[in-house]
Every structure is written in structure tokens, then in C-alpha cells.
């Protein structure tokens, strides 16, 4: 299947700082990427849909000013958690929809710990 | 997206077939059935998808009932590495509604 890569896989940051997570589609173009958050022993929760060259669409209850999403190219989307707090600690997962098809592939996920 | 109902957990002996059921009684004619799995602390892995016909690939088979209100994912010879949470998702194929919405899934435990 198609490869989606996230970086970093793990990050620890201090409370009040911002942290950026990258999501890349390595062998295909992705006009649409999705960002999820997953708390321990819970299912994935969709945060936002990111379309290349346009503003992201956020799910209800997700603060767009706190979770900044940029999708500047067909192979890269970034999620920036601004002014992070311990409750933002979670597993963040991106996925990308193959432009020439419709299957969605997921990255390996990024563990964020805010201390 | 139509909601799906899956059993919370299942056990399967290694080497046996694992049959994971999913109910999607409110599925619409334009929605596909997708299956993903998530091994602990990893991103979900695509397994298979289908619309009406049964589908098979190197990982699994997907059996969809004629009325499309339910489906079964079959792992023909389960191994310990198949232990994971399996998610059945119905999704529009295209357009803005084509996002994947995850339910609680089925936790499959493959044992020796």
C-alpha cells in the first residue's frame, strides 16, 4: 500500500510551548489529509480535514486556533499544537487520501507528551 | 456516515479463520464498507473495502450480505501478529463526506 510518514514519532514539550508534527505522503500525491487524535484505550477521533491549498475544515469542538493545520503541498501537511498543555498529551495520527484513488492510508502516529 | 456495530472483543486460535462481523443496517447505496486494523501504538492499517460484491486480497476476504446491512471480515489463517483492534467503517467513496469515522471496533486476540 501507499506510504504515509509522520515526524516526529515521539515528542516531549514543555507546557506553554508549541510543537509541530509533519505528515508526508511518500509515494503518492494527496490532495486531502486527515488529522486524528487518540487517547489511551479509546478510538480515533477526527480533528480536521486538510485540503491542499485551502483552509482546513475542523470537526465540531476542535479549536482551530489551537491546532493549526497547514497543507501547503500535495505531499505534506503539518499540525501545530500551540500553547500546549498536559491535557493535549495524546497520540496524533494523520492519514492521506490517494489523489488517483479513494483509499485512505495512515501514518505511524506521533506521541505527544506535554510536561 | 452510517453507523456500524461490532462486538467489542473476540478470540481466535492461531491457524484458525477469524470471522469478524459488522452490522451497518443504515448503509446507503453510495457507501462502501471499509476495514482497517490498529495494532497497539501504531497507525491504522488498511485491509480491504467493498461495495456489493465479496472481495478478497492477500490479507483478508470481505463478505457483504445481499441486502448490504452486514458484512464479515475473514482472516483465513490467523496468526499472533493479527492481534489488533479491527474497525469496520462505512464511507462515501468521493466528495467531502468521504472521511473515515471510527467506531469502537473489535479487539481480536489471537492465541496459541
XYZ file of C-alpha atoms in Angstrom, chain B residues 22-93:
72
model
C -20.151 -5.917 11.384
C -23.687 -4.573 11.217
C -24.403 -1.487 9.131
C -28.159 -1.599 8.726
C -28.488 2.077 7.727
C -25.908 1.979 4.958
C -26.847 3.923 1.856
C -26.407 2.823 -1.721
C -23.367 5.052 -2.240
C -21.453 3.947 0.830
C -18.632 1.456 0.783
C -17.626 -0.865 3.612
C -14.010 -0.413 4.698
C -11.982 -2.442 7.163
C -8.900 -1.192 8.976
C -6.959 -2.605 11.874
C -4.806 -0.980 14.502
C -2.031 -2.819 16.209
C -1.111 -1.353 19.567
C 0.520 2.083 19.359
C 0.546 2.179 15.571
C -1.487 3.958 12.934
C -4.419 2.056 11.402
C -3.650 -0.297 8.539
C -5.939 -0.574 5.528
C -7.203 -4.116 4.990
C -9.943 -4.214 2.376
C -13.061 -2.496 1.127
C -16.130 -3.340 -0.935
C -19.477 -2.108 -2.176
C -21.697 -5.057 -3.065
C -19.590 -7.968 -4.167
C -17.390 -10.098 -1.991
C -13.762 -9.072 -2.126
C -10.506 -10.886 -1.459
C -6.916 -9.734 -1.268
C -3.685 -11.041 0.206
C -4.734 -10.062 3.708
C -8.382 -10.995 4.003
C -11.780 -11.633 2.473
C -14.812 -9.413 2.806
C -18.259 -10.932 2.636
C -21.144 -8.475 2.245
C -24.722 -9.691 2.568
C -27.039 -9.210 -0.354
C -29.035 -6.509 1.455
C -25.715 -4.854 2.443
C -26.848 -4.480 6.024
C -23.977 -6.519 7.393
C -20.569 -7.829 6.462
C -17.896 -10.195 7.714
C -14.150 -9.809 7.530
C -12.380 -13.143 7.288
C -8.736 -13.675 8.142
C -8.278 -17.184 6.759
C -5.355 -18.314 8.928
C -4.949 -16.029 11.903
C -1.506 -15.557 13.421
C -0.394 -13.895 16.625
C 0.538 -10.828 14.578
C -3.121 -10.394 13.658
C -3.917 -9.438 17.250
C -5.296 -5.920 16.881
C -8.401 -3.756 17.012
C -10.400 -4.141 13.810
C -12.574 -1.298 12.613
C -15.479 -1.619 10.197
C -16.336 1.731 8.620
C -18.879 2.744 6.024
C -17.874 5.656 3.903
C -18.861 7.542 0.808
C -16.364 6.911 -1.951
